[in-house]
PDB file of C-alpha atoms in Angstrom:
ATOM      1  CA  MET A   1      26.881  -2.549  -0.157  1.00 62.00           C
ATOM      2  CA  GLY A   2      24.318   0.213  -0.551  1.00 78.00           C
ATOM      3  CA  GLN A   3      20.668   0.877   0.161  1.00 82.00           C
ATOM      4  CA  HIS A   4      18.223   1.823  -2.593  1.00 86.00           C
ATOM      5  CA  VAL A   5      14.453   2.239  -2.692  1.00 87.00           C
ATOM      6  CA  LEU A   6      12.551   1.013  -5.738  1.00 87.00           C
ATOM      7  CA  ALA A   7       9.730   3.407  -6.555  1.00 86.00           C
ATOM      8  CA  GLY A   8       6.246   1.952  -6.678  1.00 81.00           C
ATOM      9  CA  ASN A   9       3.327   1.015  -4.497  1.00 75.00           C
ATOM     10  CA  PRO A  10       4.690  -0.186  -2.227  1.00 76.00           C
ATOM     11  CA  PRO A  11       8.237   1.234  -2.491  1.00 84.00           C
ATOM     12  CA  ILE A  12      10.716  -1.581  -1.788  1.00 87.00           C
ATOM     13  CA  GLU A  13      14.057  -1.154  -0.028  1.00 87.00           C
ATOM     14  CA  VAL A  14      16.866  -3.102  -1.695  1.00 90.00           C
ATOM     15  CA  THR A  15      20.385  -3.776  -0.433  1.00 90.00           C
ATOM     16  CA  LEU A  16      22.872  -3.824  -3.311  1.00 91.00           C
ATOM     17  CA  ARG A  17      25.789  -6.244  -2.885  1.00 90.00           C
ATOM     18  CA  ARG A  18      28.685  -6.861  -5.250  1.00 92.00           C
ATOM     19  CA  SER A  19      30.380 -10.230  -5.460  1.00 90.00           C
ATOM     20  CA  ALA A  20      33.508 -11.321  -7.288  1.00 88.00           C
ATOM     21  CA  ARG A  21      31.990 -14.778  -7.665  1.00 88.00           C
ATOM     22  CA  ALA A  22      28.667 -13.617  -9.098  1.00 88.00           C
ATOM     23  CA  ARG A  23      28.259 -14.286 -12.813  1.00 89.00           C
ATOM     24  CA  ARG A  24      24.802 -12.755 -13.118  1.00 91.00           C
ATOM     25  CA  ILE A  25      22.399 -10.435 -11.321  1.00 93.00           C
ATOM     26  CA  SER A  26      20.260 -12.119  -8.691  1.00 92.00           C
ATOM     27  CA  LEU A  27      17.551 -11.087  -6.206  1.00 91.00           C
ATOM     28  CA  ARG A  28      16.917 -12.749  -2.857  1.00 88.00           C
ATOM     29  CA  VAL A  29      14.203 -12.134  -0.282  1.00 84.00           C
ATOM     30  CA  SER A  30      15.209 -13.286   3.213  1.00 74.00           C
ATOM     31  CA  SER A  31      12.738 -15.666   4.830  1.00 58.00           C
ATOM     32  CA  LEU A  32      13.831 -14.374   8.247  1.00 51.00           C
ATOM     33  CA  ASP A  33      13.307 -10.618   8.019  1.00 58.00           C
ATOM     34  CA  GLY A  34      12.104  -9.929   4.467  1.00 70.00           C
ATOM     35  CA  ARG A  35      15.329  -8.132   3.518  1.00 78.00           C
ATOM     36  CA  VAL A  36      15.743  -7.823  -0.267  1.00 88.00           C
ATOM     37  CA  THR A  37      19.321  -8.281  -1.525  1.00 91.00           C
ATOM     38  CA  LEU A  38      20.404  -7.513  -5.099  1.00 92.00           C
ATOM     39  CA  THR A  39      23.696  -9.275  -5.892  1.00 94.00           C
ATOM     40  CA  MET A  40      25.724  -8.066  -8.881  1.00 92.00           C
ATOM     41  CA  PRO A  41      29.013  -9.048 -10.534  1.00 92.00           C
ATOM     42  CA  ARG A  42      31.828  -6.586  -9.987  1.00 90.00           C
ATOM     43  CA  GLY A  43      32.198  -4.106 -12.845  1.00 87.00           C
ATOM     44  CA  LEU A  44      28.560  -4.195 -13.905  1.00 90.00           C
ATOM     45  CA  PRO A  45      26.994  -0.701 -13.848  1.00 91.00           C
ATOM     46  CA  GLU A  46      24.769  -0.144 -10.839  1.00 91.00           C
ATOM     47  CA  ARG A  47      21.941   1.117 -13.045  1.00 90.00           C
ATOM     48  CA  ASP A  48      21.789  -2.284 -14.793  1.00 91.00           C
ATOM     49  CA  GLY A  49      21.194  -4.027 -11.495  1.00 90.00           C
ATOM     50  CA  LEU A  50      18.571  -1.516 -10.385  1.00 91.00           C
ATOM     51  CA  ASP A  51      16.805  -1.751 -13.750  1.00 93.00           C
ATOM     52  CA  PHE A  52      16.658  -5.525 -13.250  1.00 93.00           C
ATOM     53  CA  ALA A  53      15.249  -5.094  -9.745  1.00 92.00           C
ATOM     54  CA  ARG A  54      12.621  -2.618 -11.016  1.00 92.00           C
ATOM     55  CA  SER A  55      11.511  -5.138 -13.631  1.00 93.00           C
ATOM     56  CA  LYS A  56      10.864  -7.612 -10.788  1.00 91.00           C
ATOM     57  CA  HIS A  57       8.923  -5.170  -8.597  1.00 90.00           C
ATOM     58  CA  ASP A  58       5.628  -7.070  -8.719  1.00 87.00           C
ATOM     59  CA  TRP A  59       7.360 -10.384  -7.941  1.00 88.00           C
ATOM     60  CA  LEU A  60       9.173  -8.780  -4.998  1.00 88.00           C
ATOM     61  CA  ALA A  61       5.922  -7.309  -3.681  1.00 84.00           C
ATOM     62  CA  ARG A  62       4.305 -10.769  -3.764  1.00 81.00           C
ATOM     63  CA  GLN A  63       7.274 -12.361  -1.981  1.00 80.00           C
ATOM     64  CA  LEU A  64       7.262  -9.705   0.719  1.00 77.00           C
ATOM     65  CA  THR A  65       3.533 -10.102   1.259  1.00 70.00           C
ATOM     66  CA  ARG A  66       4.031 -13.823   1.852  1.00 67.00           C
ATOM     67  CA  GLN A  67       6.608 -13.068   4.546  1.00 62.00           C
ATOM     68  CA  VAL A  68       3.824 -11.724   6.754  1.00 60.00           C
ATOM     69  CA  SER A  69       1.707 -14.317   8.567  1.00 70.00           C
ATOM     70  CA  GLU A  70      -1.906 -14.363   7.443  1.00 79.00           C
ATOM     71  CA  VAL A  71      -4.801 -13.429   9.741  1.00 88.00           C
ATOM     72  CA  PRO A  72      -8.129 -15.125   8.957  1.00 92.00           C
ATOM     73  CA  VAL A  73     -10.858 -12.582   9.698  1.00 96.00           C
ATOM     74  CA  ARG A  74     -13.404 -14.267  11.949  1.00 96.00           C
ATOM     75  CA  ILE A  75     -15.053 -13.791  15.342  1.00 97.00           C
ATOM     76  CA  GLY A  76     -12.323 -13.190  17.904  1.00 96.00           C
ATOM     77  CA  ALA A  77      -9.776 -11.910  15.369  1.00 95.00           C
ATOM     78  CA  GLU A  78      -8.229  -8.463  15.603  1.00 95.00           C
ATOM     79  CA  VAL A  79      -8.330  -6.186  12.540  1.00 96.00           C
ATOM     80  CA  PRO A  80      -7.114  -2.579  12.275  1.00 96.00           C
ATOM     81  CA  VAL A  81      -9.671   0.046  11.257  1.00 97.00           C
ATOM     82  CA  LYS A  82      -8.200   3.486  10.550  1.00 97.00           C
ATOM     83  CA  GLY A  83      -5.039   2.214  12.206  1.00 95.00           C
ATOM     84  CA  GLN A  84      -6.753   1.180  15.448  1.00 94.00           C
ATOM     85  CA  PRO A  85      -6.983  -2.532  16.376  1.00 94.00           C
ATOM     86  CA  MET A  86     -10.575  -3.750  16.625  1.00 95.00           C
ATOM     87  CA  THR A  87     -11.703  -7.162  17.892  1.00 96.00           C
ATOM     88  CA  LEU A  88     -14.527  -8.926  16.068  1.00 97.00           C
ATOM     89  CA  VAL A  89     -17.352  -9.883  18.430  1.00 97.00           C
ATOM     90  CA  ALA A  90     -20.664 -11.583  17.623  1.00 96.00           C
ATOM     91  CA  GLY A  91     -23.376  -8.948  17.437  1.00 94.00           C
ATOM     92  CA  THR A  92     -27.082  -8.623  16.762  1.00 93.00           C
ATOM     93  CA  GLY A  93     -29.146  -6.644  14.307  1.00 91.00           C
ATOM     94  CA  ARG A  94     -28.437  -6.235  10.612  1.00 91.00           C
ATOM     95  CA  ARG A  95     -25.312  -4.042  10.452  1.00 95.00           C
ATOM     96  CA  VAL A  96     -21.692  -4.135  11.580  1.00 97.00           C
ATOM     97  CA  VAL A  97     -21.279  -1.476  14.269  1.00 96.00           C
ATOM     98  CA  THR A  98     -18.384  -0.218  16.375  1.00 96.00           C
ATOM     99  CA  ASP A  99     -18.366  -0.368  20.159  1.00 95.00           C
ATOM    100  CA  GLY A 100     -15.152   1.118  21.517  1.00 95.00           C
ATOM    101  CA  ASP A 101     -12.387  -1.207  20.376  1.00 94.00           C
ATOM    102  CA  ARG A 102     -14.852  -3.885  19.230  1.00 96.00           C
ATOM    103  CA  LEU A 103     -16.618  -4.587  15.967  1.00 97.00           C
ATOM    104  CA  LEU A 104     -20.028  -6.096  16.563  1.00 97.00           C
ATOM    105  CA  VAL A 105     -20.728  -8.420  13.640  1.00 97.00           C
ATOM    106  CA  PRO A 106     -24.266  -9.826  13.156  1.00 96.00           C
ATOM    107  CA  GLY A 107     -25.200 -13.055  11.433  1.00 94.00           C
ATOM    108  CA  SER A 108     -23.547 -16.456  11.404  1.00 95.00           C
ATOM    109  CA  ALA A 109     -19.904 -16.859  12.383  1.00 94.00           C
ATOM    110  CA  ASP A 110     -19.148 -18.242   8.907  1.00 94.00           C
ATOM    111  CA  SER A 111     -20.192 -14.954   7.286  1.00 96.00           C
ATOM    112  CA  ALA A 112     -18.234 -12.652   9.638  1.00 96.00           C
ATOM    113  CA  GLY A 113     -15.300 -12.126   7.284  1.00 96.00           C
ATOM    114  CA  ALA A 114     -17.502 -11.268   4.307  1.00 97.00           C
ATOM    115  CA  ARG A 115     -19.651  -8.904   6.384  1.00 97.00           C
ATOM    116  CA  VAL A 116     -16.641  -7.058   7.774  1.00 98.00           C
ATOM    117  CA  GLN A 117     -15.047  -6.787   4.328  1.00 98.00           C
ATOM    118  CA  ALA A 118     -18.222  -5.251   2.876  1.00 97.00           C
ATOM    119  CA  TRP A 119     -18.404  -2.814   5.796  1.00 98.00           C
ATOM    120  CA  LEU A 120     -14.744  -1.846   5.368  1.00 98.00           C
ATOM    121  CA  LYS A 121     -15.197  -1.258   1.627  1.00 98.00           C
ATOM    122  CA  THR A 122     -18.120   1.078   2.290  1.00 98.00           C
ATOM    123  CA  LEU A 123     -16.120   2.947   4.914  1.00 98.00           C
ATOM    124  CA  ALA A 124     -13.104   3.125   2.578  1.00 98.00           C
ATOM    125  CA  ARG A 125     -15.193   4.599  -0.234  1.00 98.00           C
ATOM    126  CA  GLU A 126     -16.631   7.254   2.073  1.00 98.00           C
ATOM    127  CA  ARG A 127     -13.204   8.278   3.332  1.00 98.00           C
ATOM    128  CA  LEU A 128     -11.513   8.175  -0.075  1.00 98.00           C
ATOM    129  CA  VAL A 129     -14.278  10.197  -1.731  1.00 98.00           C
ATOM    130  CA  GLU A 130     -14.066  12.769   1.064  1.00 98.00           C
ATOM    131  CA  ALA A 131     -10.264  13.024   0.823  1.00 98.00           C
ATOM    132  CA  SER A 132     -10.249  13.079  -2.991  1.00 98.00           C
ATOM    133  CA  ASP A 133     -12.953  15.759  -3.071  1.00 98.00           C
ATOM    134  CA  ARG A 134     -10.990  17.877  -0.606  1.00 98.00           C
ATOM    135  CA  TYR A 135      -7.693  17.656  -2.495  1.00 98.00           C
ATOM    136  CA  ALA A 136      -9.289  18.020  -5.933  1.00 98.00           C
ATOM    137  CA  ALA A 137     -11.033  21.188  -4.750  1.00 98.00           C
ATOM    138  CA  ALA A 138      -7.747  22.557  -3.396  1.00 98.00           C
ATOM    139  CA  LEU A 139      -6.074  21.748  -6.706  1.00 97.00           C
ATOM    140  CA  GLY A 140      -8.927  23.090  -8.794  1.00 97.00           C
ATOM    141  CA  ARG A 141      -9.046  19.944 -10.924  1.00 96.00           C
ATOM    142  CA  PRO A 142     -12.014  17.547 -10.794  1.00 97.00           C
ATOM    143  CA  TYR A 143     -11.642  13.800 -11.114  1.00 98.00           C
ATOM    144  CA  ALA A 144     -13.928  11.657 -13.245  1.00 98.00           C
ATOM    145  CA  ARG A 145     -14.602   8.667 -10.967  1.00 98.00           C
ATOM    146  CA  ILE A 146     -13.263   6.615  -8.076  1.00 98.00           C
ATOM    147  CA  THR A 147     -12.756   2.855  -8.307  1.00 98.00           C
ATOM    148  CA  LEU A 148     -11.839   0.592  -5.387  1.00 98.00           C
ATOM    149  CA  ARG A 149      -9.820  -2.581  -5.883  1.00 96.00           C
ATOM    150  CA  ASP A 150      -7.739  -5.009  -3.861  1.00 95.00           C
ATOM    151  CA  THR A 151      -4.411  -4.434  -5.582  1.00 88.00           C
ATOM    152  CA  ARG A 152      -1.068  -5.748  -4.363  1.00 79.00           C
ATOM    153  CA  SER A 153       1.330  -3.814  -6.552  1.00 75.00           C
ATOM    154  CA  ARG A 154      -0.010  -0.303  -5.959  1.00 90.00           C
ATOM    155  CA  TRP A 155      -2.098   1.622  -3.454  1.00 96.00           C
ATOM    156  CA  GLY A 156      -3.575   3.985  -5.983  1.00 97.00           C
ATOM    157  CA  SER A 157      -3.400   5.206  -9.553  1.00 97.00           C
ATOM    158  CA  CYS A 158      -4.656   8.010 -11.779  1.00 97.00           C
ATOM    159  CA  THR A 159      -5.589   7.473 -15.418  1.00 97.00           C
ATOM    160  CA  ALA A 160      -5.172   9.909 -18.286  1.00 96.00           C
ATOM    161  CA  ASP A 161      -8.946  10.500 -18.287  1.00 97.00           C
ATOM    162  CA  ALA A 162      -8.901  11.566 -14.599  1.00 98.00           C
ATOM    163  CA  GLY A 163     -10.048   8.272 -13.102  1.00 98.00           C
ATOM    164  CA  LEU A 164      -8.772   7.544  -9.592  1.00 98.00           C
ATOM    165  CA  MET A 165      -8.214   3.994  -8.341  1.00 98.00           C
ATOM    166  CA  TYR A 166      -7.460   3.077  -4.730  1.00 98.00           C
ATOM    167  CA  SER A 167      -6.933  -0.060  -2.702  1.00 97.00           C
ATOM    168  CA  TRP A 168      -9.809  -0.370  -0.223  1.00 98.00           C
ATOM    169  CA  ARG A 169      -7.297  -1.781   2.299  1.00 97.00           C
ATOM    170  CA  LEU A 170      -6.122   1.779   2.928  1.00 98.00           C
ATOM    171  CA  ILE A 171      -8.983   1.990   5.436  1.00 98.00           C
ATOM    172  CA  LEU A 172      -6.975  -0.400   7.620  1.00 98.00           C
ATOM    173  CA  ALA A 173      -4.096   2.112   7.823  1.00 97.00           C
ATOM    174  CA  PRO A 174      -3.908   5.264   9.972  1.00 96.00           C
ATOM    175  CA  PRO A 175      -6.018   8.114   8.495  1.00 98.00           C
ATOM    176  CA  GLU A 176      -2.990  10.173   7.465  1.00 98.00           C
ATOM    177  CA  VAL A 177      -1.780   7.282   5.281  1.00 98.00           C
ATOM    178  CA  LEU A 178      -5.065   7.189   3.359  1.00 98.00           C
ATOM    179  CA  ASP A 179      -4.864  10.989   3.055  1.00 98.00           C
ATOM    180  CA  TYR A 180      -1.342  10.739   1.639  1.00 98.00           C
ATOM    181  CA  VAL A 181      -2.360   8.267  -1.079  1.00 98.00           C
ATOM    182  CA  ALA A 182      -5.371  10.421  -1.986  1.00 98.00           C
ATOM    183  CA  ALA A 183      -3.196  13.571  -2.184  1.00 98.00           C
ATOM    184  CA  HIS A 184      -0.631  11.646  -4.252  1.00 98.00           C
ATOM    185  CA  GLU A 185      -3.158  10.438  -6.812  1.00 98.00           C
ATOM    186  CA  VAL A 186      -5.039  13.745  -7.014  1.00 98.00           C
ATOM    187  CA  ALA A 187      -1.720  15.516  -7.669  1.00 98.00           C
ATOM    188  CA  HIS A 188      -1.397  13.294 -10.748  1.00 98.00           C
ATOM    189  CA  LEU A 189      -4.457  15.051 -12.184  1.00 98.00           C
ATOM    190  CA  GLN A 190      -2.066  17.930 -12.855  1.00 97.00           C
ATOM    191  CA  GLU A 191       1.340  16.243 -12.997  1.00 97.00           C
ATOM    192  CA  MET A 192       1.289  12.779 -14.588  1.00 96.00           C
ATOM    193  CA  ASN A 193       4.833  12.029 -13.466  1.00 95.00           C
ATOM    194  CA  HIS A 194       7.012  11.955 -10.355  1.00 95.00           C
ATOM    195  CA  SER A 195       8.980  15.099 -11.133  1.00 96.00           C
ATOM    196  CA  PRO A 196      10.039  17.699  -8.533  1.00 97.00           C
ATOM    197  CA  ALA A 197       6.969  19.687  -9.595  1.00 97.00           C
ATOM    198  CA  PHE A 198       4.771  16.705  -8.726  1.00 98.00           C
ATOM    199  CA  TRP A 199       6.256  16.262  -5.247  1.00 98.00           C
ATOM    200  CA  ALA A 200       5.973  20.012  -4.632  1.00 98.00           C
ATOM    201  CA  LEU A 201       2.276  19.673  -5.446  1.00 98.00           C
ATOM    202  CA  VAL A 202       1.870  16.765  -3.009  1.00 98.00           C
ATOM    203  CA  ALA A 203       3.587  18.863  -0.313  1.00 98.00           C
ATOM    204  CA  GLN A 204       1.200  21.711  -1.061  1.00 98.00           C
ATOM    205  CA  LEU A 205      -1.822  19.447  -0.710  1.00 98.00           C
ATOM    206  CA  LEU A 206      -0.494  17.554   2.320  1.00 98.00           C
ATOM    207  CA  PRO A 207       2.374  19.221   4.209  1.00 98.00           C
ATOM    208  CA  GLY A 208       4.454  16.632   6.047  1.00 97.00           C
ATOM    209  CA  TYR A 209       3.568  13.789   3.678  1.00 97.00           C
ATOM    210  CA  ASP A 210       6.955  12.125   4.299  1.00 96.00           C
ATOM    211  CA  ALA A 211       5.815  10.443   7.528  1.00 96.00           C
ATOM    212  CA  PRO A 212       2.741   8.644   6.113  1.00 96.00           C
ATOM    213  CA  ARG A 213       4.689   7.803   2.970  1.00 95.00           C
ATOM    214  CA  LYS A 214       7.349   6.125   5.111  1.00 92.00           C
ATOM    215  CA  TRP A 215       4.682   4.313   7.132  1.00 91.00           C
ATOM    216  CA  LEU A 216       3.278   2.837   3.940  1.00 91.00           C
ATOM    217  CA  ARG A 217       6.723   1.800   2.732  1.00 87.00           C
ATOM    218  CA  VAL A 218       7.537   0.053   6.006  1.00 80.00           C
ATOM    219  CA  ASN A 219       4.129  -1.313   7.006  1.00 85.00           C
ATOM    220  CA  GLY A 220       2.057  -1.421   3.833  1.00 89.00           C
ATOM    221  CA  SER A 221       2.619  -5.112   3.110  1.00 82.00           C
ATOM    222  CA  SER A 222       1.066  -5.995   6.478  1.00 86.00           C
ATOM    223  CA  LEU A 223      -2.307  -4.687   5.265  1.00 91.00           C
ATOM    224  CA  HIS A 224      -2.500  -7.670   2.916  1.00 88.00           C
ATOM    225  CA  ARG A 225      -2.220 -10.231   5.718  1.00 85.00           C
ATOM    226  CA  TYR A 226      -5.937 -10.081   6.536  1.00 92.00           C
ATOM    227  CA  ARG A 227      -7.933 -12.770   4.757  1.00 91.00           C
ATOM    228  CA  PHE A 228     -11.656 -12.090   4.523  1.00 93.00           C
TER     229      PHE A 228
END
């Protein structure tokens, strides 16, 4: 058996297992702990099995997301903001505001989820624009635009015409995780690959990026559990 990490957003850890009884390659996601096992017949090249697993990356990401219990976002629920748990409390006025470890949400209880989602998206855009501006200035390469989406298969992307796309759910993660994704995508403005030169550029923009990258690999799927 051996451990491998499939590149992607999110990266997925896979345990490779060989079996004398296996007649084909198979993938299994444990319903107990979310462990992904790739079973291969003996004698089949390892790269064939890993290529198969890579081709199923999006399916694996969906299965792993379903392993995490869902949290309906409503009054009384707890939602992380910049990595810090915040409890939704009925508020007054016209805007969602923070009060220590509480989010004061105005309006009817039925609209709380939608109001908080809109507030989070605005906050995410502010933070992602700030981080992207900072890293693009350090790199000396401007980007064309920033788009926010709610993607499951990737946390960010960079197009050939310098467009940056991010998942707005990054605002739920600790700030250094959002910074890592921004540095990663801005680095693609210069290196449209994942070569050693690319990773050297990420390290230049964000020294110590390994820790937030690992956080995202281990905990990223949990950011999709919140249902607004």
